[in-house]
mmCIF file of C-alpha atoms in Angstrom:
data_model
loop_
_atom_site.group_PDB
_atom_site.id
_atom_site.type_symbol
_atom_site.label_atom_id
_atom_site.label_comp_id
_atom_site.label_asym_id
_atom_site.label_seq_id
_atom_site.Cartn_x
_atom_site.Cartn_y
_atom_site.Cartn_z
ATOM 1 C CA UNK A 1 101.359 -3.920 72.716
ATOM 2 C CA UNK A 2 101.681 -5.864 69.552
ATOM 3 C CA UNK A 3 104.544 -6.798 68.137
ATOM 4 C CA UNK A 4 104.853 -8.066 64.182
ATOM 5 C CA UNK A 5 107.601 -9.868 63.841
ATOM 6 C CA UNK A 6 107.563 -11.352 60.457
ATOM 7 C CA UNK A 7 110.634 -10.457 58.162
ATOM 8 C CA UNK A 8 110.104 -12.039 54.734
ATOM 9 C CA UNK A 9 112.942 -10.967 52.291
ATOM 10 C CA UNK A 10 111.351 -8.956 49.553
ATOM 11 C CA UNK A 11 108.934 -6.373 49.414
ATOM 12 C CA UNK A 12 105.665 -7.987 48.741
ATOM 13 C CA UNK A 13 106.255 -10.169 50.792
ATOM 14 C CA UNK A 14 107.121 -7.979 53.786
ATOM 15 C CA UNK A 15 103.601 -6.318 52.959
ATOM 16 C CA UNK A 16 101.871 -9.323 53.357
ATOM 17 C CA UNK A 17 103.205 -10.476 56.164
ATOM 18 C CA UNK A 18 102.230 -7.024 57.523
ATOM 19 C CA UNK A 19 98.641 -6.472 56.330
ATOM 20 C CA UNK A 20 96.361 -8.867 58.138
ATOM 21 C CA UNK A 21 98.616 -7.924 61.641
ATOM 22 C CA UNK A 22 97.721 -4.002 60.065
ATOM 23 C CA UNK A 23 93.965 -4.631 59.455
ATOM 24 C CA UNK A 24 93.208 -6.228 62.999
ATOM 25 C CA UNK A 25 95.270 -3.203 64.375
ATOM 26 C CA UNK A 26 93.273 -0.735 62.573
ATOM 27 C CA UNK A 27 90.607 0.816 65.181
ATOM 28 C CA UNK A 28 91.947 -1.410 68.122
ATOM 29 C CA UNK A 29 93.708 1.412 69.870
ATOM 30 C CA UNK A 30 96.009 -1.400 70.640
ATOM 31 C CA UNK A 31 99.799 -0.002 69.799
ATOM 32 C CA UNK A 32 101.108 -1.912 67.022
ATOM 33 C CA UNK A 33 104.985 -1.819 66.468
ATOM 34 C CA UNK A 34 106.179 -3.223 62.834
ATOM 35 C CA UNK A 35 110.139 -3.259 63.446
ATOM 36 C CA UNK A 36 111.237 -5.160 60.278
ATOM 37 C CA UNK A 37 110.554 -2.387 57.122
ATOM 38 C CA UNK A 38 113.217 0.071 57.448
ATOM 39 C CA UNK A 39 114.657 -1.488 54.336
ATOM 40 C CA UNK A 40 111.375 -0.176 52.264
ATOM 41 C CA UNK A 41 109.946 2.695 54.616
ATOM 42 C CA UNK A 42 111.461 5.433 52.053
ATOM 43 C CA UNK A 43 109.174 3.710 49.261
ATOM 44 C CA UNK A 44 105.951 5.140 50.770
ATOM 45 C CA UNK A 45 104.759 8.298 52.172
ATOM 46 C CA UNK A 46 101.868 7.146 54.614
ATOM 47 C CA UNK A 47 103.287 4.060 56.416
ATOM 48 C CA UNK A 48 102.982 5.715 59.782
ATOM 49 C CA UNK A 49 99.533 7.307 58.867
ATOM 50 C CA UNK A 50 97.895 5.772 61.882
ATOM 51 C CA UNK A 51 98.379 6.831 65.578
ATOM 52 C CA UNK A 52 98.538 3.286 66.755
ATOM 53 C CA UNK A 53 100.726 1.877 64.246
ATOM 54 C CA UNK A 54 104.552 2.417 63.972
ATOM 55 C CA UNK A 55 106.733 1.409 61.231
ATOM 56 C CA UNK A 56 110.450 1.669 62.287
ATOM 57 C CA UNK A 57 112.101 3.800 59.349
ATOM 58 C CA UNK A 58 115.679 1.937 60.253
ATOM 59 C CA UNK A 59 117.600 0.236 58.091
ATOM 60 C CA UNK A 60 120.893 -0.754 59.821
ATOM 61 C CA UNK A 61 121.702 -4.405 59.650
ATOM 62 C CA UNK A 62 123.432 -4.950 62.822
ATOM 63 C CA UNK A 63 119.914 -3.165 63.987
ATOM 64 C CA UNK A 64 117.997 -5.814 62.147
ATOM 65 C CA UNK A 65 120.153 -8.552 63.173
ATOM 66 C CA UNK A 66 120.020 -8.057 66.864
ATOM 67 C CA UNK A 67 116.433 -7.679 66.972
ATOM 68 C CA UNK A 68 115.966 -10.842 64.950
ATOM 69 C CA UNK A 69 118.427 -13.288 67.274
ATOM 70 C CA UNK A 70 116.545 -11.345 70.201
ATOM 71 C CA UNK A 71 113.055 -12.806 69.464
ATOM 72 C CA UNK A 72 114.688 -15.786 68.316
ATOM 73 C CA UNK A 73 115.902 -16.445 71.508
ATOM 74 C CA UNK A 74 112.976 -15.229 73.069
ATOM 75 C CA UNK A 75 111.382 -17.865 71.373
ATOM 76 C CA UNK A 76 113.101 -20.759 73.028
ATOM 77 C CA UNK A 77 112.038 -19.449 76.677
ATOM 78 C CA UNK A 78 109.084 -21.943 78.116
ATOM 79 C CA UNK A 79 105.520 -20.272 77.130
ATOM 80 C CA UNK A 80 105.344 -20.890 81.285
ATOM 81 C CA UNK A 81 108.237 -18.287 81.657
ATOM 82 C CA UNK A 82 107.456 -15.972 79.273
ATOM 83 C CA UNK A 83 103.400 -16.178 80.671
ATOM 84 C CA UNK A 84 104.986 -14.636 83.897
ATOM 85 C CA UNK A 85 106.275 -11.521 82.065
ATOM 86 C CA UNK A 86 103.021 -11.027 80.086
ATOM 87 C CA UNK A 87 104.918 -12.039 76.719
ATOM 88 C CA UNK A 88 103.103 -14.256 73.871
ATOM 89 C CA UNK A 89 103.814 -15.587 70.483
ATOM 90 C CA UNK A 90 100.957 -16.380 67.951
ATOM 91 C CA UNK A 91 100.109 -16.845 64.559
ATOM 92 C CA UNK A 92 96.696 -16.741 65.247
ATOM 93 C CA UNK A 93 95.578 -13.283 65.134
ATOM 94 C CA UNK A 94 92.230 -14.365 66.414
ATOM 95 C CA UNK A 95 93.822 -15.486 69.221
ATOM 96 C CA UNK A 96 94.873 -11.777 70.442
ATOM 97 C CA UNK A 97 92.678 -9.829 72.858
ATOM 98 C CA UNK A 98 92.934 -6.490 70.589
ATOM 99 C CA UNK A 99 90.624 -4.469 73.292
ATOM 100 C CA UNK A 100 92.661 -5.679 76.456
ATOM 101 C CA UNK A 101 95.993 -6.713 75.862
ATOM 102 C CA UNK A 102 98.272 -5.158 79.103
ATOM 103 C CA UNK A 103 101.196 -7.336 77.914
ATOM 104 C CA UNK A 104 103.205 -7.987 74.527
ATOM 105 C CA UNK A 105 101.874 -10.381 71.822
ATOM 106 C CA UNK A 106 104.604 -11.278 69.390
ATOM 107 C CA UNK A 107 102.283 -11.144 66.396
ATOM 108 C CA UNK A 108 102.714 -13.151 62.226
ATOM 109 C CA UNK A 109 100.574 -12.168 59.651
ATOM 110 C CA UNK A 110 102.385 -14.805 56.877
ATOM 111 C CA UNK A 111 99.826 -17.007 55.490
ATOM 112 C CA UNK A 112 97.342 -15.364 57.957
ATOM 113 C CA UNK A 113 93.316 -15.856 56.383
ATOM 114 C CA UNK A 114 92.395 -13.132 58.152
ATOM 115 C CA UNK A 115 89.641 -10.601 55.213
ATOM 116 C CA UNK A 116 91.648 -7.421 54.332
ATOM 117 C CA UNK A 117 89.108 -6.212 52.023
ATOM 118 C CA UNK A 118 87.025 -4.159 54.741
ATOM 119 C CA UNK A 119 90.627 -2.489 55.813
ATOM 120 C CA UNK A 120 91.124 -2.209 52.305
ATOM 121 C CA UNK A 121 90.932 1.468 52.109
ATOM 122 C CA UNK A 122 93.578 2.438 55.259
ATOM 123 C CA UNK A 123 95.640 -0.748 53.737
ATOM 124 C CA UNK A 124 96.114 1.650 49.928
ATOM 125 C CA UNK A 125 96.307 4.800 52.327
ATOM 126 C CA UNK A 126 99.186 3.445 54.647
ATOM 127 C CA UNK A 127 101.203 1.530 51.506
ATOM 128 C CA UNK A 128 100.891 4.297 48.942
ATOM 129 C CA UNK A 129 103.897 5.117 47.249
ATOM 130 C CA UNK A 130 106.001 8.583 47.332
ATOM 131 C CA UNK A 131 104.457 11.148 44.901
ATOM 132 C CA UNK A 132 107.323 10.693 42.347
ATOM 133 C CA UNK A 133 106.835 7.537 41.906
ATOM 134 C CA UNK A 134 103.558 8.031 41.264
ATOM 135 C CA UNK A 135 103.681 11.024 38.851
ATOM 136 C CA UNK A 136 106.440 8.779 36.674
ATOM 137 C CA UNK A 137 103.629 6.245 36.299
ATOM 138 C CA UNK A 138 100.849 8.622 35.966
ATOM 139 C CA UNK A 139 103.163 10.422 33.095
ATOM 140 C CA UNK A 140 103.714 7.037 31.488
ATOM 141 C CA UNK A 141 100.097 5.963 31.783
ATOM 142 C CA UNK A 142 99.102 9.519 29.924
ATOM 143 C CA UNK A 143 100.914 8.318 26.557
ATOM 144 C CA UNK A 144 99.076 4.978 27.110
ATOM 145 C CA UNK A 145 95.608 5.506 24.566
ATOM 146 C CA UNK A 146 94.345 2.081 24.404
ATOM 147 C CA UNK A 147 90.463 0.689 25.519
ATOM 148 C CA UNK A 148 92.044 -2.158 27.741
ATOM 149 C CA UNK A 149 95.690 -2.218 29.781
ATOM 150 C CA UNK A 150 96.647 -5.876 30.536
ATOM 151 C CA UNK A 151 99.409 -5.673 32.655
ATOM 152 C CA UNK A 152 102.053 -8.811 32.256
ATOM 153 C CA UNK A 153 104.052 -9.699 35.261
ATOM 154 C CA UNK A 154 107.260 -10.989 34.237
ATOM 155 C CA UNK A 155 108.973 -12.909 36.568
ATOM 156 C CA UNK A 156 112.443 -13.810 35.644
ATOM 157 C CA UNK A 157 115.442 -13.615 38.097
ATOM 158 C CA UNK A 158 115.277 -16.196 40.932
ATOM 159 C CA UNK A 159 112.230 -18.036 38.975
ATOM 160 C CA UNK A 160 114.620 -19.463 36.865
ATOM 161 C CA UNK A 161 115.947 -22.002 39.656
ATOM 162 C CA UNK A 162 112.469 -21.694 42.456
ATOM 163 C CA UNK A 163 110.344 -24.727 42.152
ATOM 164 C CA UNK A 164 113.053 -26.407 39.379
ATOM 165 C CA UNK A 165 111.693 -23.272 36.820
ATOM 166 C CA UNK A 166 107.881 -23.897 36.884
ATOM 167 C CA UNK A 167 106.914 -20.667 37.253
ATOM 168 C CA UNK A 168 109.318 -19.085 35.132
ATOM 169 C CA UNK A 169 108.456 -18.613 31.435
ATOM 170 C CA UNK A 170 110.257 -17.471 28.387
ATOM 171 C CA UNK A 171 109.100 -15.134 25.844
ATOM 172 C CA UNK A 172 107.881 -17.165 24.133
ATOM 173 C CA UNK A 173 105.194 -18.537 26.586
ATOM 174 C CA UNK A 174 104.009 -15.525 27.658
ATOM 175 C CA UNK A 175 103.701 -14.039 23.898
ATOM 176 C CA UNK A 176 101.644 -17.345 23.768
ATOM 177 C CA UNK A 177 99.547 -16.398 26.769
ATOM 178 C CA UNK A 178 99.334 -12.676 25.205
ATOM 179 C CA UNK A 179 97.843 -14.204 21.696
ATOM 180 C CA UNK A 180 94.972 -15.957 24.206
ATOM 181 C CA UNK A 181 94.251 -12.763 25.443
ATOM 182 C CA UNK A 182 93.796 -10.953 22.449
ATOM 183 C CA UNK A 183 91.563 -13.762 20.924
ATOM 184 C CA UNK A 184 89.276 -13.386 24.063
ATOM 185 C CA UNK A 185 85.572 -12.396 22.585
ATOM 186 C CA UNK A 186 85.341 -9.861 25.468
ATOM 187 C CA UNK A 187 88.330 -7.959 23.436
ATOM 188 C CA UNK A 188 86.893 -8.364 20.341
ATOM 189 C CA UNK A 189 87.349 -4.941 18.238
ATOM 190 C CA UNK A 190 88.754 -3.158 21.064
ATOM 191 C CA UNK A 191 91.896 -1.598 21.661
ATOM 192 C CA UNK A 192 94.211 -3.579 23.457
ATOM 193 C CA UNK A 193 98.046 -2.776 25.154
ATOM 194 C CA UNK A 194 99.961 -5.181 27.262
ATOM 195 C CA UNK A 195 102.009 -3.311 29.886
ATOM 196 C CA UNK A 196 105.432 -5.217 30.568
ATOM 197 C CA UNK A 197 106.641 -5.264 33.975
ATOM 198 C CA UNK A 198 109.875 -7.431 35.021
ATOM 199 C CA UNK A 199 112.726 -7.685 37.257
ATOM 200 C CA UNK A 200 115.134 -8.239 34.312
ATOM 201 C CA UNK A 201 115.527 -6.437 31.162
ATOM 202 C CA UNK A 202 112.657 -7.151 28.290
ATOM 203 C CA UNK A 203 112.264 -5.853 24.992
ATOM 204 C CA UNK A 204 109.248 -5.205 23.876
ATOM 205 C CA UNK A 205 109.959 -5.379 19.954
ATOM 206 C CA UNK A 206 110.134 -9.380 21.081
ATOM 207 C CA UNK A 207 106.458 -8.987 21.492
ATOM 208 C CA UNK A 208 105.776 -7.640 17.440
ATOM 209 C CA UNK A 209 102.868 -7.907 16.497
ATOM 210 C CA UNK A 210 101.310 -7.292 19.676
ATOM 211 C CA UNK A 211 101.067 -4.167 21.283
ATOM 212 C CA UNK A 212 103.196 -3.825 24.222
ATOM 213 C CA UNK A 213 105.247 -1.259 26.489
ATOM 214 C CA UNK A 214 107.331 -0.888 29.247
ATOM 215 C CA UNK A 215 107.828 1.734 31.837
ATOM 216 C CA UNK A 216 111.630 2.741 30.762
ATOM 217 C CA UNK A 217 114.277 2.167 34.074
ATOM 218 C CA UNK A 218 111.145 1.448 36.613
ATOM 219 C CA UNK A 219 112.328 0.245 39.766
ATOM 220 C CA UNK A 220 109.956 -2.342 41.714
ATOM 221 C CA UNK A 221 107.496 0.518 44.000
ATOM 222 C CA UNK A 222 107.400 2.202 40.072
ATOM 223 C CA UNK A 223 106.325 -1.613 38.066
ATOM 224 C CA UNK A 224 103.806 -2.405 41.464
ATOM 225 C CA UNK A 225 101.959 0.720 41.123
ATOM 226 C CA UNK A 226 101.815 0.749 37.199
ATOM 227 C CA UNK A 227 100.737 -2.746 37.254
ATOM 228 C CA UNK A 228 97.563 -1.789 39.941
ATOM 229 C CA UNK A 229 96.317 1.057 37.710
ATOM 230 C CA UNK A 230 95.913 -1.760 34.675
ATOM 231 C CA UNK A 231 92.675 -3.319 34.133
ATOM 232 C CA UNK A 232 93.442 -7.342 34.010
ATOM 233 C CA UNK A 233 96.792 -8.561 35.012
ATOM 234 C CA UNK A 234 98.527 -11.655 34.661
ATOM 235 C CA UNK A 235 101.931 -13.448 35.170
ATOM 236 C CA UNK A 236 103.081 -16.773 37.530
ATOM 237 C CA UNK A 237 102.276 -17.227 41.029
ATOM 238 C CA UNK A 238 104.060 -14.077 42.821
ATOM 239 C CA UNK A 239 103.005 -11.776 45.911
ATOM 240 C CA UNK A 240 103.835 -9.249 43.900
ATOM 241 C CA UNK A 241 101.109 -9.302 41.009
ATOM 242 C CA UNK A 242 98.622 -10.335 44.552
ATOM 243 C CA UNK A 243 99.545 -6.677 46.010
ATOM 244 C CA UNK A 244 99.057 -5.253 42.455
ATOM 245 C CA UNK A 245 95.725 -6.425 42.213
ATOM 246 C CA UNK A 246 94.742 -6.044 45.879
ATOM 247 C CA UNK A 247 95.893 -2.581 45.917
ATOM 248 C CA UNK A 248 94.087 -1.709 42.762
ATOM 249 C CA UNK A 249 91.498 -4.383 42.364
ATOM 250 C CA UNK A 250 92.452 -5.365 39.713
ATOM 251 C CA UNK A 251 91.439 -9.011 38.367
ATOM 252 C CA UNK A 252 94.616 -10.833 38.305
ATOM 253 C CA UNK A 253 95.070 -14.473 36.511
ATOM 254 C CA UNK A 254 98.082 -16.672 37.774
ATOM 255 C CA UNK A 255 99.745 -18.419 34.382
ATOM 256 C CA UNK A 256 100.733 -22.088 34.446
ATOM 257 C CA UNK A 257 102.804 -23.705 31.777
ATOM 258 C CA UNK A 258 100.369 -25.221 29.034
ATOM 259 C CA UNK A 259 97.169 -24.123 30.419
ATOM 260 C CA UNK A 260 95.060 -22.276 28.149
ATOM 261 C CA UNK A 261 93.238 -19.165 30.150
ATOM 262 C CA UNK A 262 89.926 -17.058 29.781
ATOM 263 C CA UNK A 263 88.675 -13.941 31.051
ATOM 264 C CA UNK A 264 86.201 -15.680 33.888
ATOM 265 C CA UNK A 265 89.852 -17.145 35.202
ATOM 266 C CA UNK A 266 90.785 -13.652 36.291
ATOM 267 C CA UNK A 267 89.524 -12.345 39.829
ATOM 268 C CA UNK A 268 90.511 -9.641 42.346
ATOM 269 C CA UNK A 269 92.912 -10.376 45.281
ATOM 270 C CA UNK A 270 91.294 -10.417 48.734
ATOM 271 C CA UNK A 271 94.556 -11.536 50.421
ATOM 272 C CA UNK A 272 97.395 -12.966 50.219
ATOM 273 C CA UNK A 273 96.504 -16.600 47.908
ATOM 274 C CA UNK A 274 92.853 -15.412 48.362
ATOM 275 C CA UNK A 275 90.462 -14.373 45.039
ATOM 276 C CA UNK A 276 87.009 -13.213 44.961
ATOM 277 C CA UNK A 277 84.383 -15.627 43.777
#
């Protein structure tokens, strides 16, 4: 039995740290038990789509707690010790036998470079969200009657202070990085919209004379999914524009203070801090 026991705090990140342990589950037959979601399992419909695979739906926080100081101390037992009860931890998932494993692997997908793209597929299947989050978008996308959607990531909130600010931009900047886009000679005398998605408040009249709308009161599972049916996307480094893309394929450019960008700079997401060539 496998065991993921990542528990990143937000919910890209929790998907990512899930994925690569997901794809090397997928067609195993080896039980895979994913303890650490409750606090998003209501977001999706499929999550426990495959036999093999189990998502824990609960969300209590003495629950969460318990389990966490459990492995923790787990952990700190001698790899001789725990090698008597059959019990491993890795970060290798290459290291796990997936066709014989009698005992239980204590499994991290964070950071893992193990391909998604051939799981991609069950990956959209298990991670899709509820049908009425879906049918908002799909409404909102309807009124959308534009040649090219470029969704723009805006990440405010917690930016401000992460990395001293680098990644968070004001208006301004990305309105700057919006004007690029428009210019590109791939866009010329086409159609083009910007769809806005952030985790604070933005008003699109800010963006005049660009085109540019906003999903009204989206919450995150409503902005990820809108952003994956676009056909470019771009904002600052963020697992959340990298599921976007990956779940859509969608090229995705990362925006950096004072660099100028171009259509060949956008590529799909393969995994997590991984782009096509």
């Amino acid at each position: 039995m496998i065991i993921s026991f990542d528990k990143p705090n937000q919910l890209c990140n929790r998907i990512w740290s899930q994925a690569p342990v997901i794809a090397k589950a997928i067609g195993s037959g080896q039980t895979l038990k994913i303890p650490f979601f409750g606090k998003y399992f209501n977001l999706f419909q499929n999550l426990n789509l495959i036999e093999n695979i189990y998502f824990s739906k609960f969300n209590c926080k003495a629950y969460g707690k318990t389990r966490r100081i459990s492995v923790k101390l787990l952990r700190l037992l001698p790899k001789s010790v725990l090698k008597v009860f059959n019990v491993c931890f890795t970060d290798d998932l290459s290291a796990i036998n997936w066709d014989n494993n009698k005992g239980i692997t204590y499994a991290s997908g964070w950071n893992s470079r193990y391909p998604l793209i051939d799981s991609h597929s069950y990956l959209v299947k298990i991670f899709e969200p509820k049908q009425a989050y879906k049918n908002k978008v799909d409404v909102f996308f309807t009124g959308i009657k534009s040649e090219v959607k470029i969704g723009v990531h805006l990440r405010r909130g917690d930016y401000k202070n992460y990395k001293n600010g680098i990644h968070y931009f004001e208006d301004a900047i990305y309105k700057d990085f919006i004007s690029q886009v428009v210019g590109f000679p791939e866009f010329k005398d086409r159609e083009v919209v910007f769809v806005l998605c952030s985790n604070e408040y933005v008003d699109v009249n800010d963006f005049h004379p660009f085109r540019a709308v906003k999903m009204e009161d989206a919450n995150p599972i409503e902005d990820l999914y809108a952003l994956s049916l676009c056909d470019y996307l771009m904002g600052p480094l963020s697992s959340f524009s990298q599921w976007a893309s990956f779940y859509g394929q969608v090229p995705l450019c990362f925006l950096e203070r004072n660099k100028p960008i171009s259509l060949s700079g956008f590529k799909k997401v393969i995994g997590q801090n991984q782009f096509s060539n």
